[in-house]
C-alpha positions as YAML, in Angstrom:
chain: A
units: angstrom
residues:
- id: 1
  name: UNK
  ca: [43.31, 24.28, 56.04]
- id: 2
  name: UNK
  ca: [42.68, 20.66, 56.36]
- id: 3
  name: UNK
  ca: [39.40, 19.33, 56.51]
- id: 4
  name: UNK
  ca: [40.17, 17.07, 59.65]
- id: 5
  name: UNK
  ca: [41.61, 19.79, 61.12]
- id: 6
  name: UNK
  ca: [38.58, 22.05, 60.57]
- id: 7
  name: UNK
  ca: [36.08, 19.67, 61.96]
- id: 8
  name: UNK
  ca: [38.55, 18.91, 65.12]
- id: 9
  name: UNK
  ca: [39.00, 22.24, 66.09]
- id: 10
  name: UNK
  ca: [34.98, 22.46, 65.49]
- id: 11
  name: UNK
  ca: [34.26, 19.38, 67.89]
- id: 12
  name: UNK
  ca: [36.77, 21.47, 71.04]
- id: 13
  name: UNK
  ca: [34.73, 24.64, 69.96]
- id: 14
  name: UNK
  ca: [31.50, 23.00, 70.50]
- id: 15
  name: UNK
  ca: [32.60, 21.31, 73.49]
- id: 16
  name: UNK
  ca: [34.35, 24.29, 75.60]
- id: 17
  name: UNK
  ca: [30.83, 26.33, 74.62]
- id: 18
  name: UNK
  ca: [28.70, 23.13, 76.42]
- id: 19
  name: UNK
  ca: [31.41, 23.24, 79.31]
- id: 20
  name: UNK
  ca: [31.09, 27.32, 79.73]
- id: 21
  name: UNK
  ca: [27.56, 26.66, 79.93]
- id: 22
  name: UNK
  ca: [27.43, 24.37, 83.02]
- id: 23
  name: UNK
  ca: [26.73, 27.13, 85.68]
- id: 24
  name: UNK
  ca: [28.73, 26.75, 89.03]
- id: 25
  name: UNK
  ca: [31.02, 23.38, 88.00]
- id: 26
  name: UNK
  ca: [29.49, 19.63, 87.69]
- id: 27
  name: UNK
  ca: [25.68, 20.10, 87.02]
- id: 28
  name: UNK
  ca: [25.29, 16.73, 89.00]
- id: 29
  name: UNK
  ca: [26.65, 17.80, 92.14]
- id: 30
  name: UNK
  ca: [24.30, 18.40, 95.07]
- id: 31
  name: UNK
  ca: [23.62, 21.77, 96.08]
- id: 32
  name: UNK
  ca: [23.69, 23.32, 99.40]
- id: 33
  name: UNK
  ca: [19.95, 24.42, 99.55]
- id: 34
  name: UNK
  ca: [18.11, 21.88, 97.33]
- id: 35
  name: UNK
  ca: [14.29, 21.68, 96.25]
- id: 36
  name: UNK
  ca: [12.77, 18.82, 98.23]
- id: 37
  name: UNK
  ca: [12.83, 15.70, 95.74]
- id: 38
  name: UNK
  ca: [15.17, 17.00, 93.51]
- id: 39
  name: UNK
  ca: [18.25, 13.93, 92.45]
- id: 40
  name: UNK
  ca: [21.96, 14.63, 92.20]
- id: 41
  name: UNK
  ca: [25.00, 12.14, 91.92]
- id: 42
  name: UNK
  ca: [27.83, 11.74, 94.17]
- id: 43
  name: UNK
  ca: [31.09, 10.64, 93.51]
- id: 44
  name: UNK
  ca: [31.36, 9.20, 97.11]
- id: 45
  name: UNK
  ca: [29.84, 6.42, 99.28]
- id: 46
  name: UNK
  ca: [27.46, 8.70, 100.79]
- id: 47
  name: UNK
  ca: [24.53, 11.39, 100.26]
- id: 48
  name: UNK
  ca: [25.15, 15.00, 102.26]
- id: 49
  name: UNK
  ca: [22.85, 15.88, 105.14]
- id: 50
  name: UNK
  ca: [19.37, 16.70, 104.07]
- id: 51
  name: UNK
  ca: [19.68, 13.95, 101.48]
- id: 52
  name: UNK
  ca: [18.72, 10.52, 101.21]
- id: 53
  name: UNK
  ca: [20.02, 7.61, 98.87]
- id: 54
  name: UNK
  ca: [17.75, 7.13, 96.08]
- id: 55
  name: UNK
  ca: [17.44, 3.33, 96.52]
- id: 56
  name: UNK
  ca: [13.63, 2.78, 96.80]
- id: 57
  name: UNK
  ca: [13.53, 2.47, 100.36]
- id: 58
  name: UNK
  ca: [10.41, 3.19, 102.11]
- id: 59
  name: UNK
  ca: [10.05, 6.19, 104.18]
- id: 60
  name: UNK
  ca: [7.16, 6.86, 107.09]
- id: 61
  name: UNK
  ca: [4.93, 9.70, 106.04]
- id: 62
  name: UNK
  ca: [4.34, 11.54, 109.24]
- id: 63
  name: UNK
  ca: [8.12, 12.38, 109.43]
- id: 64
  name: UNK
  ca: [8.60, 13.50, 105.66]
- id: 65
  name: UNK
  ca: [5.37, 14.67, 104.76]
- id: 66
  name: UNK
  ca: [6.87, 17.71, 102.43]
- id: 67
  name: UNK
  ca: [8.96, 14.80, 100.40]
- id: 68
  name: UNK
  ca: [5.66, 12.71, 100.68]
- id: 69
  name: UNK
  ca: [3.21, 15.71, 99.44]
- id: 70
  name: UNK
  ca: [5.83, 15.80, 96.21]
- id: 71
  name: UNK
  ca: [5.82, 12.13, 95.48]
- id: 72
  name: UNK
  ca: [2.71, 10.24, 96.76]
- id: 73
  name: UNK
  ca: [2.90, 7.01, 95.92]
- id: 74
  name: UNK
  ca: [4.53, 6.88, 92.80]
- id: 75
  name: UNK
  ca: [7.09, 4.71, 93.45]
- id: 76
  name: UNK
  ca: [5.33, 2.48, 96.02]
- id: 77
  name: UNK
  ca: [4.35, 2.41, 99.62]
- id: 78
  name: UNK
  ca: [0.67, 2.49, 101.35]
- id: 79
  name: UNK
  ca: [-0.02, 6.26, 101.24]
- id: 80
  name: UNK
  ca: [-0.97, 6.47, 104.92]
- id: 81
  name: UNK
  ca: [2.17, 4.95, 107.04]
- id: 82
  name: UNK
  ca: [4.04, 4.60, 104.23]
- id: 83
  name: UNK
  ca: [6.03, 5.46, 100.72]
- id: 84
  name: UNK
  ca: [8.90, 5.29, 98.82]
- id: 85
  name: UNK
  ca: [11.42, 6.94, 97.18]
- id: 86
  name: UNK
  ca: [12.86, 6.16, 93.63]
- id: 87
  name: UNK
  ca: [15.13, 3.25, 93.42]
- id: 88
  name: UNK
  ca: [17.90, 4.70, 91.22]
- id: 89
  name: UNK
  ca: [20.55, 2.37, 91.84]
- id: 90
  name: UNK
  ca: [22.52, 1.72, 88.46]
- id: 91
  name: UNK
  ca: [24.55, -1.53, 87.37]
- id: 92
  name: UNK
  ca: [26.33, 0.47, 84.85]
- id: 93
  name: UNK
  ca: [27.80, 3.22, 87.76]
- id: 94
  name: UNK
  ca: [28.82, 1.30, 90.67]
- id: 95
  name: UNK
  ca: [30.94, 3.99, 92.05]
- id: 96
  name: UNK
  ca: [28.35, 6.75, 91.46]
- id: 97
  name: UNK
  ca: [25.57, 7.50, 94.23]
- id: 98
  name: UNK
  ca: [22.39, 8.98, 93.23]
- id: 99
  name: UNK
  ca: [20.71, 11.03, 96.27]
- id: 100
  name: UNK
  ca: [17.11, 12.52, 96.75]
- id: 101
  name: UNK
  ca: [16.79, 15.39, 98.60]
- id: 102
  name: UNK
  ca: [14.71, 15.04, 101.98]
- id: 103
  name: UNK
  ca: [15.07, 18.40, 103.31]
- id: 104
  name: UNK
  ca: [15.20, 21.94, 101.73]
- id: 105
  name: UNK
  ca: [13.10, 24.17, 100.03]
- id: 106
  name: UNK
  ca: [9.88, 23.22, 98.79]
- id: 107
  name: UNK
  ca: [9.51, 23.74, 95.38]
- id: 108
  name: UNK
  ca: [7.08, 26.80, 94.04]
- id: 109
  name: UNK
  ca: [4.64, 25.69, 90.89]
- id: 110
  name: UNK
  ca: [5.12, 26.74, 87.90]
...
């Protein structure tokens, strides 16, 4: 067998193994029961219910206590009345929207 053909077969086999290891389809898709604060990417122009666009917006602490308890003021805000979520808008991916789970399961600590 020619060396190029063997190399191509090895690349295809590696790709197949990588794809087979992705659980339940797209790894970046938003799950139906997410951990609060988890990030997902969508090819739509909106985030699913329970998610917010990760666009750097300020949120009120008193209405988003669980998310605030995980994020604090790491991305901005005064920590008393507001905090900010990360701005993950990407110029190199203009047709994708990155979302952050504002509702869901509170993640357990390791």
